[in-house]
Short mmCIF file of C-alpha atoms and ligand atoms in Angstrom, two decimals:
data_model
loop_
_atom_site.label_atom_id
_atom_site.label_comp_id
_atom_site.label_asym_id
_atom_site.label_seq_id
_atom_site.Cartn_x
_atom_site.Cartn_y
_atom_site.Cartn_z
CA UNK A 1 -43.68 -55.59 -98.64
CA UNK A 2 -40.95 -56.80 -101.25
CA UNK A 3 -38.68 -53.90 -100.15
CA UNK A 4 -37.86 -54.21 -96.59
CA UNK A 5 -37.61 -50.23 -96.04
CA UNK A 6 -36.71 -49.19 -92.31
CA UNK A 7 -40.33 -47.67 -92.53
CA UNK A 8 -42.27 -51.20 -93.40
CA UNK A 9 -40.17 -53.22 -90.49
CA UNK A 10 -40.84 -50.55 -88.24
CA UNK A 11 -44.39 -51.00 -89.06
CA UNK A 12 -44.46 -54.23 -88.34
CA UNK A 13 -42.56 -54.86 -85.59
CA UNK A 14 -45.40 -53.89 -82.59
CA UNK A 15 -48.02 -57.17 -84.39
CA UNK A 16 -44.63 -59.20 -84.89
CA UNK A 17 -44.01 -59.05 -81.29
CA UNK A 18 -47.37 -59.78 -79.95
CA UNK A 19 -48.11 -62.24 -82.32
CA UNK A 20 -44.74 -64.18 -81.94
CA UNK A 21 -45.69 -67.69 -79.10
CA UNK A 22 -44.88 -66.93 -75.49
CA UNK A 23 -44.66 -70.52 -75.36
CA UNK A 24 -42.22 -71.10 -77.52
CA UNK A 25 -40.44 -68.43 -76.13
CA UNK A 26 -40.50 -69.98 -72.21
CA UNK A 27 -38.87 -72.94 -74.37
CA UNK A 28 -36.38 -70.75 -75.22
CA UNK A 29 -35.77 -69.20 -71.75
CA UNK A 30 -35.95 -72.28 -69.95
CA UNK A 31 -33.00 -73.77 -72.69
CA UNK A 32 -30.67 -70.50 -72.65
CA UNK A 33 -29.66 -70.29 -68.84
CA UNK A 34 -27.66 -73.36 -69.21
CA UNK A 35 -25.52 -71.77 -71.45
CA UNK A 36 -23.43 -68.95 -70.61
CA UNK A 37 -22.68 -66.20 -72.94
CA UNK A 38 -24.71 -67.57 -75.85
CA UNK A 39 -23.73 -66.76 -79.07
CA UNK A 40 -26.52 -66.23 -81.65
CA UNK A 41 -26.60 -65.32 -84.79
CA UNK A 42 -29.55 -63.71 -86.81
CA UNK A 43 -29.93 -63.96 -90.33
CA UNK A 44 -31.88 -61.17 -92.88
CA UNK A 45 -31.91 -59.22 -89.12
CA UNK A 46 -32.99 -55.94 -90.70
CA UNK A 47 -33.00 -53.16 -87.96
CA UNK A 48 -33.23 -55.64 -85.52
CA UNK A 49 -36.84 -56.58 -84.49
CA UNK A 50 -35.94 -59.87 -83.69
CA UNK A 51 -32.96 -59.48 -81.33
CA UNK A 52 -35.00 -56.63 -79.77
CA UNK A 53 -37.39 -59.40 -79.09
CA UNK A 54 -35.59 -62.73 -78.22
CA UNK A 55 -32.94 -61.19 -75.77
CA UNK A 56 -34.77 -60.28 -72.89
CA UNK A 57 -34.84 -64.19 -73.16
CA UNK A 58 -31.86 -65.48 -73.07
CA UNK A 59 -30.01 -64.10 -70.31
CA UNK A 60 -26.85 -62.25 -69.72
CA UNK A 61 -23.77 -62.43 -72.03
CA UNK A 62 -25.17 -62.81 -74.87
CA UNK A 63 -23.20 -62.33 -78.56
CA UNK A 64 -25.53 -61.86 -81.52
CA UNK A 65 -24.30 -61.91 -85.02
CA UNK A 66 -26.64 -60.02 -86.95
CA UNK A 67 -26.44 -60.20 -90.93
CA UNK A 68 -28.14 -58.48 -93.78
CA UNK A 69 -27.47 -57.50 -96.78
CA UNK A 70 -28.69 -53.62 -96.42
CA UNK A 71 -26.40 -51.16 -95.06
CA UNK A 72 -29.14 -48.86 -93.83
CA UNK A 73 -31.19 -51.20 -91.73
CA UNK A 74 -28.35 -52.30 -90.30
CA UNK A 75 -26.55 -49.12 -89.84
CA UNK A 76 -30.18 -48.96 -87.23
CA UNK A 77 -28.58 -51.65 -84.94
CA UNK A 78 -27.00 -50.79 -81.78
CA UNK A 79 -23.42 -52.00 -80.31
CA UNK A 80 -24.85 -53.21 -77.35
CA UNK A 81 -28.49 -53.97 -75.47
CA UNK A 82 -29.25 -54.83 -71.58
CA UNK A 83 -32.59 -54.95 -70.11
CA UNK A 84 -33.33 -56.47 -66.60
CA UNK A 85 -31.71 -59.67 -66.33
CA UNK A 86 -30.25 -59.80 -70.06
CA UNK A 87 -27.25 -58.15 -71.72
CA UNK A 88 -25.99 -58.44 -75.59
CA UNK A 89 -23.05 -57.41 -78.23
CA UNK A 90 -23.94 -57.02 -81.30
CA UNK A 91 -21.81 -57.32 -84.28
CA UNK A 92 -23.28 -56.80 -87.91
CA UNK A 93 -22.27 -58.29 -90.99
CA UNK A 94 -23.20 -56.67 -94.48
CA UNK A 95 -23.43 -59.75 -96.49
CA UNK A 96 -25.71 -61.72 -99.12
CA UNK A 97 -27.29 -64.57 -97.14
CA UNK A 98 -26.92 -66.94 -100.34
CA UNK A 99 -22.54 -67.20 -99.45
CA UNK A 100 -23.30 -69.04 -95.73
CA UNK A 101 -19.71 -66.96 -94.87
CA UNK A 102 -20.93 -66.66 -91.11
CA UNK A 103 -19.79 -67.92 -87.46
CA UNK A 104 -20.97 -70.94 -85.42
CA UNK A 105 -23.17 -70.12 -83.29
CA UNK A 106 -25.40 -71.60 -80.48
CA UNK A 107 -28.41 -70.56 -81.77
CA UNK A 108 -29.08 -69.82 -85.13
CA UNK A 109 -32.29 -67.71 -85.27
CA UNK A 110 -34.38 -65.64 -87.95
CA UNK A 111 -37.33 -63.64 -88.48
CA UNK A 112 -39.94 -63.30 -90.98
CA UNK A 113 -37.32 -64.57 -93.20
CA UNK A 114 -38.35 -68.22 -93.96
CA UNK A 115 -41.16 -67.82 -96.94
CA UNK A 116 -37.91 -65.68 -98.79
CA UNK A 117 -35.95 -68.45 -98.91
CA UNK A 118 -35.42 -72.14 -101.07
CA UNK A 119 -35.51 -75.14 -100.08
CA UNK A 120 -31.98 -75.83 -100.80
CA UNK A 121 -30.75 -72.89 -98.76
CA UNK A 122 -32.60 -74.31 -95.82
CA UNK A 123 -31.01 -77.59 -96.42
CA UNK A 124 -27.59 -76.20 -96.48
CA UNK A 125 -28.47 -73.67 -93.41
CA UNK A 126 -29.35 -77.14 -91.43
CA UNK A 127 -26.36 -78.74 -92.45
CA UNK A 128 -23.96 -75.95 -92.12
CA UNK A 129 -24.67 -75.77 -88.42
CA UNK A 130 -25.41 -79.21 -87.25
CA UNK A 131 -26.77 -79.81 -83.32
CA UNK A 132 -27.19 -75.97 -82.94
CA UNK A 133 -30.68 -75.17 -82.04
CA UNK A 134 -32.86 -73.23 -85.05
CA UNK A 135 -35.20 -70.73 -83.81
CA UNK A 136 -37.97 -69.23 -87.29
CA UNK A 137 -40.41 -66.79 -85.93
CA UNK A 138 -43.27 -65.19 -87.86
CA UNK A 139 -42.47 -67.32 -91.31
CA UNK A 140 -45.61 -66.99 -93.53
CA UNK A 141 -47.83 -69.85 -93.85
CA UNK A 142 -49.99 -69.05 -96.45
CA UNK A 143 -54.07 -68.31 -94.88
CA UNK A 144 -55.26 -65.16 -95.08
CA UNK A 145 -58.67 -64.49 -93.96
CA UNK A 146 -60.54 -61.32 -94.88
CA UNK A 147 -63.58 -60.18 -93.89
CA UNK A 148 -66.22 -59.20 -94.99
CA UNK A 149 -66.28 -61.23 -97.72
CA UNK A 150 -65.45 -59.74 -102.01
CA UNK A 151 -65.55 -61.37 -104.87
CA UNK A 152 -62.09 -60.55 -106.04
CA UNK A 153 -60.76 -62.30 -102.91
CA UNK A 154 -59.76 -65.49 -104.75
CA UNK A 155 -57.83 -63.98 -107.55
CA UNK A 156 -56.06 -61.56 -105.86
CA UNK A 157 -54.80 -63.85 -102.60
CA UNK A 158 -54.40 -66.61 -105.30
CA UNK A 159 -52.20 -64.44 -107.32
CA UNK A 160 -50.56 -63.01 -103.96
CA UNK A 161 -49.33 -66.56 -102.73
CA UNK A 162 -47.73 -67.69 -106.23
CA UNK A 163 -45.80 -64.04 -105.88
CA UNK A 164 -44.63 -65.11 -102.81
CA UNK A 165 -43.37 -68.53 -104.58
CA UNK A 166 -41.26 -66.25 -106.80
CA UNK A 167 -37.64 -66.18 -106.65
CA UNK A 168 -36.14 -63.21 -104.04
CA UNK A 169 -32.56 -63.70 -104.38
CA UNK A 170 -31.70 -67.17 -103.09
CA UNK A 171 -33.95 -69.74 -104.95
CA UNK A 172 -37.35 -70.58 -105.67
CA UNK A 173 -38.84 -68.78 -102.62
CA UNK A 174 -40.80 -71.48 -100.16
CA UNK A 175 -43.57 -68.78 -99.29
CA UNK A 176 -46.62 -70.36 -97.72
CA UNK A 177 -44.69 -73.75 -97.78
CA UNK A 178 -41.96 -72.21 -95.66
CA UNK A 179 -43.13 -73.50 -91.91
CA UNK A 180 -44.17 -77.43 -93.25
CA UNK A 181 -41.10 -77.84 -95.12
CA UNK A 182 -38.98 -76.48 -92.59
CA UNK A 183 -40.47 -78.96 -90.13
CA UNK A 184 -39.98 -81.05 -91.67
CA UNK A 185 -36.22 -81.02 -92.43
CA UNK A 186 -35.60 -79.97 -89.52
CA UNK A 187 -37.21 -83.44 -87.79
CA UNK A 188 -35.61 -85.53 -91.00
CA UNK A 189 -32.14 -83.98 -89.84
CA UNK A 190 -32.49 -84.98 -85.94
CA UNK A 191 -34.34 -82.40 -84.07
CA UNK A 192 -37.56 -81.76 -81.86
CA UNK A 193 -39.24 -79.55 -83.35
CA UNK A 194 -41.87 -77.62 -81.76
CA UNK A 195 -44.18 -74.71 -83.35
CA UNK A 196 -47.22 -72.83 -82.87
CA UNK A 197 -49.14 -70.35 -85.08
CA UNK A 198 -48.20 -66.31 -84.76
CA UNK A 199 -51.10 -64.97 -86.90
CA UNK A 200 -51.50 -60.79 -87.42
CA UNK A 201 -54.70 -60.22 -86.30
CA UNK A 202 -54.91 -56.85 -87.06
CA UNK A 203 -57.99 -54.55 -86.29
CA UNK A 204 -58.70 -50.66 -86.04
CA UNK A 205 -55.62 -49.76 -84.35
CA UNK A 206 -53.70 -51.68 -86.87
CA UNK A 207 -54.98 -49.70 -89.47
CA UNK A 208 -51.71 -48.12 -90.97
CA UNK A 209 -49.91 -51.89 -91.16
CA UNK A 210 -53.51 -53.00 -92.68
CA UNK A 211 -53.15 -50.87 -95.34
CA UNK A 212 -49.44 -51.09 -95.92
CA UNK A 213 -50.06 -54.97 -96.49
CA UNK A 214 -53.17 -54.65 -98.32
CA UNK A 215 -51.53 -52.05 -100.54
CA UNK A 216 -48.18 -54.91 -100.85
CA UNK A 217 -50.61 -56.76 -101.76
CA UNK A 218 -52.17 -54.87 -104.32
CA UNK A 219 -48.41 -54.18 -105.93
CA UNK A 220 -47.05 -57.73 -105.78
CA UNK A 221 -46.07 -58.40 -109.31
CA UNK A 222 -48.10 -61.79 -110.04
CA UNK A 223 -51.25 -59.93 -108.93
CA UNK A 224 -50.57 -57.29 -111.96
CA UNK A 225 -49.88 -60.06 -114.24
CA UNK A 226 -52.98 -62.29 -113.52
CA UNK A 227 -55.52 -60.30 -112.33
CA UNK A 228 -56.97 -57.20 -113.96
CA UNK A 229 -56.19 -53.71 -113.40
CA UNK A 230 -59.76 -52.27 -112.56
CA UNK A 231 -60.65 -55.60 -110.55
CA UNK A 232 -57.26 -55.26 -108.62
CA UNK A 233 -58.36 -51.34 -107.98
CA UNK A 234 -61.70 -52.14 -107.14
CA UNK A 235 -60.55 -54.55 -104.56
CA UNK A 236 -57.94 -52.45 -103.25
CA UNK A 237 -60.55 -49.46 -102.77
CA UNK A 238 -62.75 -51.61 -101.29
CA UNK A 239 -60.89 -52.80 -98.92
CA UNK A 240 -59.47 -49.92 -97.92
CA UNK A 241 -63.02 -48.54 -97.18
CA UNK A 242 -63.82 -51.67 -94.88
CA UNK A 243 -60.51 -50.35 -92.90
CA UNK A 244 -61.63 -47.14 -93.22
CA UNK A 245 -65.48 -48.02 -91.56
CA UNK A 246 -63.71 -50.26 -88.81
CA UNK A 247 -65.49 -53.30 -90.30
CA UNK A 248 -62.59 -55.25 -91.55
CA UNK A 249 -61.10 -58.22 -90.34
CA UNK A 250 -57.64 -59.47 -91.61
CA UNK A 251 -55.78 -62.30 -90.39
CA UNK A 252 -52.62 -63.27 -91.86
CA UNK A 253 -50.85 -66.96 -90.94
CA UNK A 254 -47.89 -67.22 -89.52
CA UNK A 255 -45.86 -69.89 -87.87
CA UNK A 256 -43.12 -69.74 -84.92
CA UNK A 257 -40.80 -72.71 -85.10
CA UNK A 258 -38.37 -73.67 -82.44
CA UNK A 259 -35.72 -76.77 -82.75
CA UNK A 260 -33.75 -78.10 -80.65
CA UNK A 261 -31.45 -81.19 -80.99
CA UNK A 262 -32.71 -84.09 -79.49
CA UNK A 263 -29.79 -85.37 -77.27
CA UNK A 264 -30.11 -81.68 -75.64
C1 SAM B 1 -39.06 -59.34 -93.85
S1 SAM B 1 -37.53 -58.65 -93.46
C2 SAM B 1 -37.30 -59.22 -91.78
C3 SAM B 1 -36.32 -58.37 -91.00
C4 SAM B 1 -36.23 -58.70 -89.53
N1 SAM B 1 -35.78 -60.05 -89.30
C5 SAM B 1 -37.55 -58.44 -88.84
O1 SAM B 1 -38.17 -59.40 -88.34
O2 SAM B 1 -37.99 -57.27 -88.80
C6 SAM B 1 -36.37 -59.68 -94.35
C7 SAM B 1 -34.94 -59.20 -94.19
O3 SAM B 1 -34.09 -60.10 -94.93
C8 SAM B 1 -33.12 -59.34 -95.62
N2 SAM B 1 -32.72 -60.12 -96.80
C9 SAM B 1 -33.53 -60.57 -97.79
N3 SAM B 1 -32.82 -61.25 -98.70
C10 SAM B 1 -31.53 -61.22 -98.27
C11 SAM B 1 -30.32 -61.76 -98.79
N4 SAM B 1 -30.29 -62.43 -99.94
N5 SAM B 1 -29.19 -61.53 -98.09
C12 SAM B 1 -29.21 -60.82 -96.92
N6 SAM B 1 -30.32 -60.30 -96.39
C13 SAM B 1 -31.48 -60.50 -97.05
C14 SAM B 1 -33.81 -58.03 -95.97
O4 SAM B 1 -32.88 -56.97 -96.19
C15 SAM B 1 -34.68 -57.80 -94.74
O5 SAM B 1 -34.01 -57.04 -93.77
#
């Protein structure tokens, strides 16, 4: 889950899009037609999930900026996209988020990238492109619900969300914190902010994204430091067996988060 390998975002990216709110979303589409030939620009993109998924929103014309910082996913991304009633350009950019050397844009989108990042990056992000609408889908909130029920659940999701706390590159990352305090700036700085929750609910036929993320789980480096080995295999196993029998259920929070400036 740490490494974002073409594989894991591929994964992914069928629960990302039906989790991600359709309201938020109509938001979206009913605010892009007044603009013509958006430009948008999509931070920690990776091959693209979210671009694939926002477009067919916004219209025709469109001119996404899409940056990341690995060569490979983004060597996935396409020139150009059109679907009925949409068209986009695409132009990557290899760089490290943390140097903010990007275009204005009129949207400034990103997914499943919030819980990676500080609290000061966010700031600056906000205040780097002031009035432009923000648009954070599938940011990690922090539940997870299993079921059934094991007695290793509290140390090993306990362990899990301070991993997620850990620095990845630009900061002490916000993990679970990542849709409040966004939010929050984001209102402090102007905006309306609207969100809604895009859990994974994953069953049976999620079964090979269950185990990816129960396996991340399982390999997240606070949850080899603070919980022991044979109780983090146990759980692990066990788990894996309640995917296995078709009797687990796994929910895991996340939050869509759309902002738009308040005088329009
Ligand atoms: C969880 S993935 C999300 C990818 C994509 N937005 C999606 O929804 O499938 C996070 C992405 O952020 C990128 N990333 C993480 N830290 C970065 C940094 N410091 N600079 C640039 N990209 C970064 C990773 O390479 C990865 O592609």
């Amino acid at each position: 889950m740490g490494d974002f390998t073409a594989d894991w975002l591929a994964l992914r990216e069928a629960a990302d899009a039906r989790s991600r709110d359709r309201g938020l979303l109509r938001l979206l589409e009913t605010w892009a037609p007044e603009r013509s030939g958006l430009s948008v620009l999509d931070l920690g993109c990776g091959s693209g999930a979210n671009l694939r998924a926002l477009a067919p929103y916004l219209g025709v014309g469109q001119r996404w900026t899409a940056v990341d910082h690995d060569p490979a996913l983004l060597a996935r991304l396409p020139a150009q996209l059109s679907g009925a009633g949409w068209s986009a350009t695409l132009e990557t950019r290899c760089a490290d988020l943390g140097g903010f050397d990007w275009p204005a844009a009129d949207l400034v989108t990103a997914s499943a990238l919030l819980d990676l990042v500080s609290e000061r990056w966010l700031e600056d992000l906000i205040r780097r492109h002031p009035g432009a609408p923000f648009y954070f889908a599938l940011s990690i909130d922090g539940r997870v619900e299993l079921a059934p029920p094991h007695a290793a659940d509290g140390p090993v999701l306990d362990a899990f969300a301070a991993d997620l706390r850990g620095s990845k590159g630009l900061g002490q990352a916000l993990g679970g914190e990542a849709p409040a305090r966004a939010e929050d700036l984001l209102r402090e700085a102007g905006y309306q902010v609207a969100t809604a929750a895009s859990d994974w609910n994953l069953g049976r036929e999620d079964a090979a994204l269950a185990e990816a993320w129960l396996s991340g789980v399982t390999a997240a480096g606070e949850v080899q430091k603070q919980v022991e080995k044979s109780v983090v295999t146990n759980w692990l196993s066990s788990r894996l067996e309640d995917l296995e029998e078709g009797r687990l259920g796994l929910r895991v929070g996340h939050r869509d988060l759309l902002a738009l400036p308040l005088s329009g």
